[in-house]
Short mmCIF file of C-alpha atoms in Angstrom, two decimals:
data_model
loop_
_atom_site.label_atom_id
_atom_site.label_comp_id
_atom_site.label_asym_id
_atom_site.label_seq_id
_atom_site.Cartn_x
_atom_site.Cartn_y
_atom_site.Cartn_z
CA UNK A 1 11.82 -3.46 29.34
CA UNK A 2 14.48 -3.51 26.58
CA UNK A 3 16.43 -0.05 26.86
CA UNK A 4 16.79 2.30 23.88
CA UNK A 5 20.10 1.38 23.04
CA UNK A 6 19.49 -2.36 22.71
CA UNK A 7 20.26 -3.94 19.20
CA UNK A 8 16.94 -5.37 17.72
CA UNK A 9 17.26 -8.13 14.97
CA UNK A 10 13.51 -7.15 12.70
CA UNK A 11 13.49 -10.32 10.11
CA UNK A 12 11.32 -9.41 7.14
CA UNK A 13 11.70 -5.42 7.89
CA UNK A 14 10.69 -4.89 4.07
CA UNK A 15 7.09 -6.43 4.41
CA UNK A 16 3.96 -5.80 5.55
CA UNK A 17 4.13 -6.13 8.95
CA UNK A 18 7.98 -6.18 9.83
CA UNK A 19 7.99 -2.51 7.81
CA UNK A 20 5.59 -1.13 10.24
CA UNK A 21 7.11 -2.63 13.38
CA UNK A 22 10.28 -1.25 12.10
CA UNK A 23 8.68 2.68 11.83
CA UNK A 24 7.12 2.07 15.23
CA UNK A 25 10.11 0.75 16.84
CA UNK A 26 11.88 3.98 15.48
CA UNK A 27 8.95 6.72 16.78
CA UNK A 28 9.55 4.96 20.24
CA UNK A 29 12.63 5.86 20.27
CA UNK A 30 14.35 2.60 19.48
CA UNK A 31 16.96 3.41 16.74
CA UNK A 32 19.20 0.51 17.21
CA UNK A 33 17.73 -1.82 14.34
CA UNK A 34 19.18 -4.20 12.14
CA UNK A 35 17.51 -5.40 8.67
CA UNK A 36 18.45 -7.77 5.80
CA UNK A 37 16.52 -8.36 2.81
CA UNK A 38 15.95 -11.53 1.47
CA UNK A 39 18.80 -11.10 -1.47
CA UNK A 40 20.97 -10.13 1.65
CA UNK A 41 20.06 -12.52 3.89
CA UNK A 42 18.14 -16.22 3.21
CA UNK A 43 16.68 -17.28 6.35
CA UNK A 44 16.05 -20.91 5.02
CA UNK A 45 19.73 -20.89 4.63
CA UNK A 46 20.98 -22.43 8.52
CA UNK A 47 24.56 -21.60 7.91
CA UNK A 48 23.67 -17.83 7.01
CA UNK A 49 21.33 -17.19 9.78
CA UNK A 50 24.28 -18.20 11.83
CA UNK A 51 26.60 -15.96 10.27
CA UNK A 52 24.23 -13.29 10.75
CA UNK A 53 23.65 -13.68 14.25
CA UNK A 54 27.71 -14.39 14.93
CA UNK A 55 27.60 -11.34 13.22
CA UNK A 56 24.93 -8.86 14.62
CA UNK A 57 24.51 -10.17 17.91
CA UNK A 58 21.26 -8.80 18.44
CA UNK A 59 19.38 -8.07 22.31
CA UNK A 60 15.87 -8.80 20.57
CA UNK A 61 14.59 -10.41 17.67
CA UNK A 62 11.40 -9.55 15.91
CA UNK A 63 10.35 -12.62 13.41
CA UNK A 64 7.69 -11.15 11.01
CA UNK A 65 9.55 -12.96 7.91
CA UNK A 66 7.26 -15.40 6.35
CA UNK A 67 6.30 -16.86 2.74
CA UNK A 68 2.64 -15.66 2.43
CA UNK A 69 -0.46 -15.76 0.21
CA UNK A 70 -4.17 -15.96 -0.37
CA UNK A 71 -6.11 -19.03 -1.06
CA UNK A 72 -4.97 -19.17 -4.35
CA UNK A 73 -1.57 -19.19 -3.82
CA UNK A 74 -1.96 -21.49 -0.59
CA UNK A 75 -3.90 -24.00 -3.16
CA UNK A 76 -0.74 -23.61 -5.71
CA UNK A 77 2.32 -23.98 -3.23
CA UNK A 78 1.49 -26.38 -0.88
CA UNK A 79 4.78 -27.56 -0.22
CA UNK A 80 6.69 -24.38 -0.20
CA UNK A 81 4.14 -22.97 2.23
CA UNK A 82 4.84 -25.21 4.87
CA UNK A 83 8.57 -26.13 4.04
CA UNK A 84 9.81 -22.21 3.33
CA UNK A 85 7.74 -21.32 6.72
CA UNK A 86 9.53 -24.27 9.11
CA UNK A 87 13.13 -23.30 7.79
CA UNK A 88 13.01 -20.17 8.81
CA UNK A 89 10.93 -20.05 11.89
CA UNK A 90 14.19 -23.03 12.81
CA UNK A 91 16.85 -21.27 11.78
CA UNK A 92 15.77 -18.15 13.35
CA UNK A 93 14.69 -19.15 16.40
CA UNK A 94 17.37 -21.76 17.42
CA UNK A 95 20.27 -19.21 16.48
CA UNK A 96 18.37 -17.08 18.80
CA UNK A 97 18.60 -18.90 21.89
CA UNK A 98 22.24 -19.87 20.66
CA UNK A 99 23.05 -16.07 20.74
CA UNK A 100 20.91 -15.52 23.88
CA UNK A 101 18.68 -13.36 22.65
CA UNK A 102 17.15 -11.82 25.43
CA UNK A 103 13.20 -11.30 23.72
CA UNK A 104 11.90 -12.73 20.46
CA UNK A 105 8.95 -11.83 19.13
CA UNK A 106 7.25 -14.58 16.69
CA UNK A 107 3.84 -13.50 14.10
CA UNK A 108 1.85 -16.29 13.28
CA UNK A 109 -1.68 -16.16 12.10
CA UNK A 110 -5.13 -16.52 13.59
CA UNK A 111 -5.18 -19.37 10.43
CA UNK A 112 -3.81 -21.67 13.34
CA UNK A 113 -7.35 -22.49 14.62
CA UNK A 114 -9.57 -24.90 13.35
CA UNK A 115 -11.86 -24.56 10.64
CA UNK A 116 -15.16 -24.61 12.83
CA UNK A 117 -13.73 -23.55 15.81
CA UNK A 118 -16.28 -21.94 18.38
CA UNK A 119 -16.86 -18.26 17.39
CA UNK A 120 -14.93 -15.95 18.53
CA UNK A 121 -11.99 -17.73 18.88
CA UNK A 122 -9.95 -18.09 22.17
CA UNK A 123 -6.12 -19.05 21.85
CA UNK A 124 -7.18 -22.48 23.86
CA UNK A 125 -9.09 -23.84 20.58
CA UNK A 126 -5.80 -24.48 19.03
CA UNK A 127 -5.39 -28.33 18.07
CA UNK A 128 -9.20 -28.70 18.87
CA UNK A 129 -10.31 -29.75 15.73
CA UNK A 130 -9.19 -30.25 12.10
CA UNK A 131 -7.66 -27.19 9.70
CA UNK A 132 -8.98 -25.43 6.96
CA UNK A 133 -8.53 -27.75 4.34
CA UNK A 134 -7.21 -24.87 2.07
CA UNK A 135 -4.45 -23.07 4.17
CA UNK A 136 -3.58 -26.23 6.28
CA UNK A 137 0.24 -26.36 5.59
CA UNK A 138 1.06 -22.39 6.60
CA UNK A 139 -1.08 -22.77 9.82
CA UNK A 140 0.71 -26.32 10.50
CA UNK A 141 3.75 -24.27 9.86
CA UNK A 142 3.02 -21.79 12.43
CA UNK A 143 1.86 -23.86 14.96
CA UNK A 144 4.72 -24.76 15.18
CA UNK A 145 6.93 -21.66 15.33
CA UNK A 146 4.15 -20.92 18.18
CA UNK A 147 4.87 -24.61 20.03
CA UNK A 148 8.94 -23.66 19.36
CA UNK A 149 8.46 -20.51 21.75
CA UNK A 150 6.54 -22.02 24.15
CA UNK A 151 8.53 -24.65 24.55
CA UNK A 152 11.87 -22.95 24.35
CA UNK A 153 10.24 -20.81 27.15
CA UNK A 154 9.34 -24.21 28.96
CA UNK A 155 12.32 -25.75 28.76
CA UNK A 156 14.93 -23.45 28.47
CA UNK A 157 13.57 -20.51 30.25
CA UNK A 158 13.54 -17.83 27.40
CA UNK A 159 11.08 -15.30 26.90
CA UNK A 160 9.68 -15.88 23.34
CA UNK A 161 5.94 -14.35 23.05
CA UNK A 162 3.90 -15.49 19.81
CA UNK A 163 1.19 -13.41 18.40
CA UNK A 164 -1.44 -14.22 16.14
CA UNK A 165 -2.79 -11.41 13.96
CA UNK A 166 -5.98 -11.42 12.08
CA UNK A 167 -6.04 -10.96 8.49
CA UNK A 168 -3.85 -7.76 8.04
CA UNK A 169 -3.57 -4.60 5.47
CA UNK A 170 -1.74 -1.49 5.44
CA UNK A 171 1.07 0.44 3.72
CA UNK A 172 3.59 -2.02 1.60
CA UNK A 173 0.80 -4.57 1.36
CA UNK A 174 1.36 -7.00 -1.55
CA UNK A 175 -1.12 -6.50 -4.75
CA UNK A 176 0.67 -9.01 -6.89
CA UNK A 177 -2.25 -10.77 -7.67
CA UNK A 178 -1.11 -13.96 -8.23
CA UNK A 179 -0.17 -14.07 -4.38
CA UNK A 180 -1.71 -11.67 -2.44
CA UNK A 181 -4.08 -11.82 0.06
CA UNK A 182 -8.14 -10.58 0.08
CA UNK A 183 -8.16 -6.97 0.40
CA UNK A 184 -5.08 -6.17 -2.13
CA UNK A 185 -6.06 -8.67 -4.40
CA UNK A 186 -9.86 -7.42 -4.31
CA UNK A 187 -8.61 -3.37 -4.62
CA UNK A 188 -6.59 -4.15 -7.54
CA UNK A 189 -9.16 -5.72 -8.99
CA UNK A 190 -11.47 -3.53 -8.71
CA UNK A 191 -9.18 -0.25 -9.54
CA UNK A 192 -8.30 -2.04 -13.00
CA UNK A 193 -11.55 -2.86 -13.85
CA UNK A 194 -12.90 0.83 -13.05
CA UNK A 195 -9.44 1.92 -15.19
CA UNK A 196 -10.81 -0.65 -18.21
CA UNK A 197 -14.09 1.10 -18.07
CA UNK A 198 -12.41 4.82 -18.25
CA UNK A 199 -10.00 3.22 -20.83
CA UNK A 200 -7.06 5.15 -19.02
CA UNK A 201 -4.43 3.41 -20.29
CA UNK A 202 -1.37 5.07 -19.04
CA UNK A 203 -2.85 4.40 -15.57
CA UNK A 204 -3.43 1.10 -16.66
CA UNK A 205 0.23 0.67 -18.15
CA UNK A 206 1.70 2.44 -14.95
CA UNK A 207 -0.09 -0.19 -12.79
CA UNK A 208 1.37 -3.54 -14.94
CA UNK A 209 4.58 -2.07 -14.98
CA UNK A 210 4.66 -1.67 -10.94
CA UNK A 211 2.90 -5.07 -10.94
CA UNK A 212 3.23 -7.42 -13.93
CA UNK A 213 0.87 -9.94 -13.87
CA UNK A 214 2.29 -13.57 -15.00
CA UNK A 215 5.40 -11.81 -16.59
CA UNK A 216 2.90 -9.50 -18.38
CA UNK A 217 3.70 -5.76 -17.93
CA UNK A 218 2.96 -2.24 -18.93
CA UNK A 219 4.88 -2.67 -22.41
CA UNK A 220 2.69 -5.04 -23.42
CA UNK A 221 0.13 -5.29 -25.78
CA UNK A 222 -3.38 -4.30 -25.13
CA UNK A 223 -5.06 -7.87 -25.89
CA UNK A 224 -2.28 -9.69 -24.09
CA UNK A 225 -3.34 -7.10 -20.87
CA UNK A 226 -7.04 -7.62 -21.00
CA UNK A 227 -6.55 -10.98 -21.21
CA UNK A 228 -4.42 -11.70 -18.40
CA UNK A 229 -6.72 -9.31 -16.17
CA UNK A 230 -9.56 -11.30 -17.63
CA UNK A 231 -8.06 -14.66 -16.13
CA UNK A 232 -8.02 -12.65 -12.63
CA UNK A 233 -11.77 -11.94 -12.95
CA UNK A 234 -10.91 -8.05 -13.97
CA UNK A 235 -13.05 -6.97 -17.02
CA UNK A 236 -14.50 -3.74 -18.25
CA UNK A 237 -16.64 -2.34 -15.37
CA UNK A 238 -17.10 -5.43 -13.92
CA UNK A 239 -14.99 -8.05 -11.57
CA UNK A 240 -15.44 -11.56 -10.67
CA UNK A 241 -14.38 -12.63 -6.97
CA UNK A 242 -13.41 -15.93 -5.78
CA UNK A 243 -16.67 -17.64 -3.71
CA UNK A 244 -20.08 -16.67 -2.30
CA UNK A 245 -19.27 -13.18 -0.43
CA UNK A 246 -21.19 -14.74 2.67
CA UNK A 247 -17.54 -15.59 4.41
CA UNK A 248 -17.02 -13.39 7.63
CA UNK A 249 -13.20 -12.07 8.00
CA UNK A 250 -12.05 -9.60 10.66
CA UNK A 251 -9.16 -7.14 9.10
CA UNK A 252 -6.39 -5.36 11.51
CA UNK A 253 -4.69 -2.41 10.41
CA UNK A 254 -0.88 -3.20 10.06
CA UNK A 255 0.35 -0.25 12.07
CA UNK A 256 -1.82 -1.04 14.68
CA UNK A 257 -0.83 -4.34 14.48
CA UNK A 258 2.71 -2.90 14.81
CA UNK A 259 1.76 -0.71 17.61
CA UNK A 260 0.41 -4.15 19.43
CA UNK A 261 3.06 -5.89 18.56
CA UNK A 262 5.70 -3.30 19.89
CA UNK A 263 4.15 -2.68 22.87
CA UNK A 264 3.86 -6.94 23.05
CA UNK A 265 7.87 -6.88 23.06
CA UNK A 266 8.76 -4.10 25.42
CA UNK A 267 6.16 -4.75 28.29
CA UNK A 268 4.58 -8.29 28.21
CA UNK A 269 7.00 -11.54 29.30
CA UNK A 270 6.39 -14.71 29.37
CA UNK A 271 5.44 -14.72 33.09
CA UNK A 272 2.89 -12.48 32.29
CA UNK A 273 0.78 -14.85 30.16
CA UNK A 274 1.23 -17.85 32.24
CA UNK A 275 0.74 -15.86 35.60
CA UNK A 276 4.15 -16.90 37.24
CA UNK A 277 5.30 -13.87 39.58
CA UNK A 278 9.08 -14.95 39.73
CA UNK A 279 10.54 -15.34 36.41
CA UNK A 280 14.48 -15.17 35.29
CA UNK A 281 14.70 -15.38 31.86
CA UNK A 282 18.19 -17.02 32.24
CA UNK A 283 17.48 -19.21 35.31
CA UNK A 284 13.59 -19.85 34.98
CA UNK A 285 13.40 -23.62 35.77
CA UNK A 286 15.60 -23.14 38.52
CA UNK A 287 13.61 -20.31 39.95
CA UNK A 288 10.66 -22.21 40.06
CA UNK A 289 11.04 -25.83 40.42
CA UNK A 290 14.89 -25.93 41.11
CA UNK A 291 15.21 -28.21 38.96
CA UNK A 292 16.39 -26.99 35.46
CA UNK A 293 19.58 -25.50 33.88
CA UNK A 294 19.42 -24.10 30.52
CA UNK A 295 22.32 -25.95 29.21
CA UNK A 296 21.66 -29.29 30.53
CA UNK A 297 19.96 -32.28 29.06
CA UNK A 298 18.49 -33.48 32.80
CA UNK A 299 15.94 -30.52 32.71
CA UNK A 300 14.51 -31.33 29.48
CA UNK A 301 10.57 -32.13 30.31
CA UNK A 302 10.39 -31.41 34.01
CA UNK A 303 10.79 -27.63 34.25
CA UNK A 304 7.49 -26.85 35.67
CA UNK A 305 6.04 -30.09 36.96
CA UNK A 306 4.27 -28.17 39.65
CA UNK A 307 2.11 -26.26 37.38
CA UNK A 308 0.69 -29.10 35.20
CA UNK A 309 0.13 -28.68 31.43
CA UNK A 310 0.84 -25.23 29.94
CA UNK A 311 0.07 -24.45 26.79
CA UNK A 312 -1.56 -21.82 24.44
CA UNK A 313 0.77 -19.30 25.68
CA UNK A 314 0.45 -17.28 22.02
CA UNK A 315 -1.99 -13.75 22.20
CA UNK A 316 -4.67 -13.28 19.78
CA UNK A 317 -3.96 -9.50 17.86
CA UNK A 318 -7.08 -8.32 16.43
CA UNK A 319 -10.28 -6.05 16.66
CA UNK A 320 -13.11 -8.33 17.58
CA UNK A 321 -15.10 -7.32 14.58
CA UNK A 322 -16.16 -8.53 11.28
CA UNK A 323 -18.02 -8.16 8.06
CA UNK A 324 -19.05 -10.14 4.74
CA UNK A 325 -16.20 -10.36 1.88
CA UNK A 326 -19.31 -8.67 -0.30
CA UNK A 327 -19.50 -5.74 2.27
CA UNK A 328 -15.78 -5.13 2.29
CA UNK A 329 -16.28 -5.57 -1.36
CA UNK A 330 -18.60 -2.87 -0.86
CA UNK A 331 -16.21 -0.59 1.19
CA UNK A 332 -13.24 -0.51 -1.29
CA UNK A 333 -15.57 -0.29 -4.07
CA UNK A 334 -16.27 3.10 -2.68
CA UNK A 335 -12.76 3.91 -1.90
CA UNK A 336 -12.07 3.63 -5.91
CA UNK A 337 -15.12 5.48 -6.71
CA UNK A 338 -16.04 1.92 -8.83
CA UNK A 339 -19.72 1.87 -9.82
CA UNK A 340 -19.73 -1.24 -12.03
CA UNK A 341 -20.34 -4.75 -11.25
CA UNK A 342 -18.93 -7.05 -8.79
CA UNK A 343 -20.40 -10.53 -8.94
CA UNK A 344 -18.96 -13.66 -7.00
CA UNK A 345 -17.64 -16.94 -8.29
CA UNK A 346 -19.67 -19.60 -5.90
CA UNK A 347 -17.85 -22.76 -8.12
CA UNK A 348 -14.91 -21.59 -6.14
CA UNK A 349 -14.09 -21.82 -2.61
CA UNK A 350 -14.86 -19.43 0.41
CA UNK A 351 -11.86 -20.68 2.80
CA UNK A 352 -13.06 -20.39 6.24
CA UNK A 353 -16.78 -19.29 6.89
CA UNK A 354 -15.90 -17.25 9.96
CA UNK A 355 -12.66 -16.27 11.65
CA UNK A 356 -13.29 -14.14 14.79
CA UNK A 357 -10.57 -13.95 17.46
CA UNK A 358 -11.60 -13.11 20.76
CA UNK A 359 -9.13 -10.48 21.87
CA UNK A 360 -9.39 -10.20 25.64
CA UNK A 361 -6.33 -11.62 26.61
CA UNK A 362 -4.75 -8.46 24.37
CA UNK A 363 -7.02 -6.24 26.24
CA UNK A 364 -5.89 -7.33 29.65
CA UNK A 365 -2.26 -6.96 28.33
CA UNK A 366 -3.54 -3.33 27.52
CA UNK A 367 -3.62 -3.28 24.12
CA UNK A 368 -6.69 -2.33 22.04
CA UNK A 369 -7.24 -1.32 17.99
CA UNK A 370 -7.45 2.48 16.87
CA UNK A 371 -8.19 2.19 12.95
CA UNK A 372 -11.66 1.26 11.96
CA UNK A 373 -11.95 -1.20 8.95
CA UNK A 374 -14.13 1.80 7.12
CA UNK A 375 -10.87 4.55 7.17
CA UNK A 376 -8.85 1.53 7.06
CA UNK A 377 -10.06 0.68 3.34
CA UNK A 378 -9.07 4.65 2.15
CA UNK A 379 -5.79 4.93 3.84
CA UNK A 380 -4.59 1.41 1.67
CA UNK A 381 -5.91 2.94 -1.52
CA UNK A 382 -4.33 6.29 -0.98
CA UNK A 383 -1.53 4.37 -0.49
CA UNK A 384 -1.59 1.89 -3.39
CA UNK A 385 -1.90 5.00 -5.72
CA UNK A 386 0.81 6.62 -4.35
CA UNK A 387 3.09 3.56 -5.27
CA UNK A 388 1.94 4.38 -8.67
CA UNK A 389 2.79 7.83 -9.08
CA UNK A 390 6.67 6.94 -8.01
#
C-alpha cells in the first residue's frame, strides 16, 4: 500500500483517463502528484524523460499517456501509432526501474486481442490469433508495453501491473473529429447535425471555434462549415456513420475506470495475479528461486524456473456488457434530443465485430463498474456542452 505522502509520477494527467485517475488519486487522499503536459514534457524524447525522473523522483508511476484515435485516424497514422506509442511506453518505463520506482501502473487496451478471439475475452487469448487488421499497430504497440511489465516483473522483480480498459468515455474526452474515438465522434455528430437543422448558428460557431475541424473554425464562412461537416457525414437533420451499426462494443465510464485503476495501484501486486505468496519487490528472484539479483546479467531468463511459463499477467477493466453501435447511436441520439436521421455507411469498415472482455479476474481483485452505459451517455453530453459555454 503506497502511503499518502508518496510522490506519484501521472503521465498524460491532461487526458481522458490520466485526468480522472488524477481527481481520484486526490479524493483518496493522495495529494502528492506530479504532472507535465506534453509542451512541458515529450515522453518520446529519452533524454527528457530522464531529466524528469532525475528530477521528480517519483514512488509510483501511473502511465495513461498514449497517442490515440478511432479507426479513422488508426487507418491515417499507421506509423505514428505504433512508433509514438513504443517511445514512450520505453522511455517511461525503463527510467522507471532506473529510478526504482516502487509501482507503475501501465493502460493498454482490450484492442490487444485478436480479431475473432472467443467471446468474452479472457486476458489468456492474447497472441492467439491474428489482429484487427485496422488498429493492428496501437495494439502491437501495447502488447508490448504489457510484455515490458511482465517481464520487468520477471526478471527484475518489479511490480508493474498492466490494465486493459474497454473502449472508454467520460469528462475531457476528445471530440476532435478527425481523431476521436466512437462515442465523441458519434455525439458531435449528431449535436451538429440537430444544431444544422435548428440553424443555431452561434451554437454552431461556438462549437468550431472549441473544435475546428481541418483548420476550419467558428470565423468561418457558412459554406466552408457545412461543407467540412458534410465530409464528416454531419448534414441538416441527418448524419452518416462509418459501417453497418451491427458491431458490438462494450463502453467503461472513465472515472470508473479511474476508480479501478486506483484501487489496481494501491492494493493489487504482482504476486497477487500470479498467485506467489512471498514476493519482495526488490529481491523477488532471490526470494523465490535464489537465484536472481536485480542488477546482474546471470539472472536474466531463469528467475522463476520453478513455476514454468508465466504470462498474461495484464487485468481486463471493463463491465461485461455490450450493445450495437446503432443502439448507442440510439442512446446519445436521445441525450441531444436529435430526432432526424442517422443512416450507416456499410462501404466502410466496422473494425472489430465484437469486443467483450470477460472481467472476472477484476472481480476477484474486487473491483466491479458503477455507471451504466444509459446515464453514462447524459453525463458526457452534459459535459461536452459545458465545454461550450466556457
Amino acid at each position: 500500500m503506497l502511503s499518502k505522502d508518496c510522490k506519484i509520477y501521472v503521465a498524460g494527467h491532461r487526458g481522458l483517463v490520466g485526468s480522472a485517475i488524477w481527481n481520484n488519486l486526490l479524493k483518496r487522499g493522495y495529494t502528492n502528484l506530479v504532472g507535465r503536459t506534453h509542451q512541458e514534457l515529450d515522453l518520446t524524447d529519452q533524454t527528457a524523460v530522464r531529466r524528469f525522473f532525475d528530477e521528480e523522483r517519483p514512488d509510483a508511476v501511473v502511465l495513461a499517456a498514449a497517442f490515440v484515435g478511432g479507426i479513422m485516424a488508426n487507418s491515417l497514422y499507421r506509423a505514428d501509432f505504433i512508433m509514438q506509442n513504443m517511445k514512450m511506453q520505453c522511455n517511461v518505463i525503463s527510467e522507471s526501474y532506473a529510478h526504482g520506482v516502487r509501482k507503475l501502473l501501465f493502460l493498454g487496451s482490450t484492442c490487444i486481442y485478436p480479431k475473432n478471439a472467443p467471446q468474452p475475452m479472457k486476458e489468456d487469448c492474447l497472441l492467439t490469433s491474428p489482429l484487427e487488421y485496422t488498429n493492428e499497430e496501437y495494439a502491437i504497440a501495447k502488447i508490448a508495453g504489457l510484455k515490458m511489465c511482465e517481464s520487468y516483473n520477471l526478471q527484475y522483480g518489479t511490480n508493474y501491473i498492466a490494465v486493459m480498459p474497454t473502449n472508454l468515455y467520460g469528462p475531457n474526452d476528445n471530440f476532435h473529429l478527425e481523431n476521436s474515438h466512437v462515442m465523441p465522434a458519434m455525439m458531435r455528430k449528431v449535436y451538429l447535425a440537430h444544431l444544422l437543422y435548428k440553424g443555431d448558428w452561434e451554437a454552431i460557431r461556438r462549437d468550431m471555434d472549441c473544435r475546428p475541424v481541418e483548420g476550419i473554425g467558428g470565423s468561418s464562412n457558412e459554406t466552408d462549415i457545412v461543407n467540412v461537416l458534410a465530409k464528416y457525414g454531419i448534414y441538416n437533420n441527418k448524419v452518416v456513420l462509418w459501417g453497418t451499426g451491427t458491431p458490438l462494443r462494450e463502453f467503461l465510464w472513465s472515472e470508473d475506470m479511474a476508480d479501478a485503476s486506483v484501487h489496481v495501484l494501491l492494493h493489487v501486486d504482482f504476486s497477487d495475479i500470479i498467485g506467489i505468496e512471498k514476493y519482495s519487490s526488490v529481491h523477488y528472484g532471490a526470494a523465490i528461486d535464489g537465484a536472481v539479483d536485480r542488477n546482474h546479467s546471470a539472472g536474466r531468463g531463469g528467475a522463476l524456473p520453478r513455476l514454468g511459463e508465466i504470462r498474461n499477467c495484464h487485468i481486463n477493466v471493463g463491465t461485461g456488457k455490450e450493445l450495437t453501435i446503432r443502439q448507442l447511436s440510439e442512446l446519445v441520439a436521445k441525450a441531444v434530443g436529435f430526432e432526424g436521421t442517422i443512416t450507416f455507411d456499410a462501404s466502410k469498415p466496422d473494425g472489430t465485430m465484437r469486443k467483450l472482455i470477460d472481467v472476472s479476474k477484476l472481480h476477484s481483485l474486487g473491483w466491479t463498474h458503477q455507471v451504466e452505459i444509459e446515464d453514462g451517455v447524459n453525463r458526457l453530453f452534459q459535459w461536452y456542452r459545458s465545454t461550450l459555454e466556457k
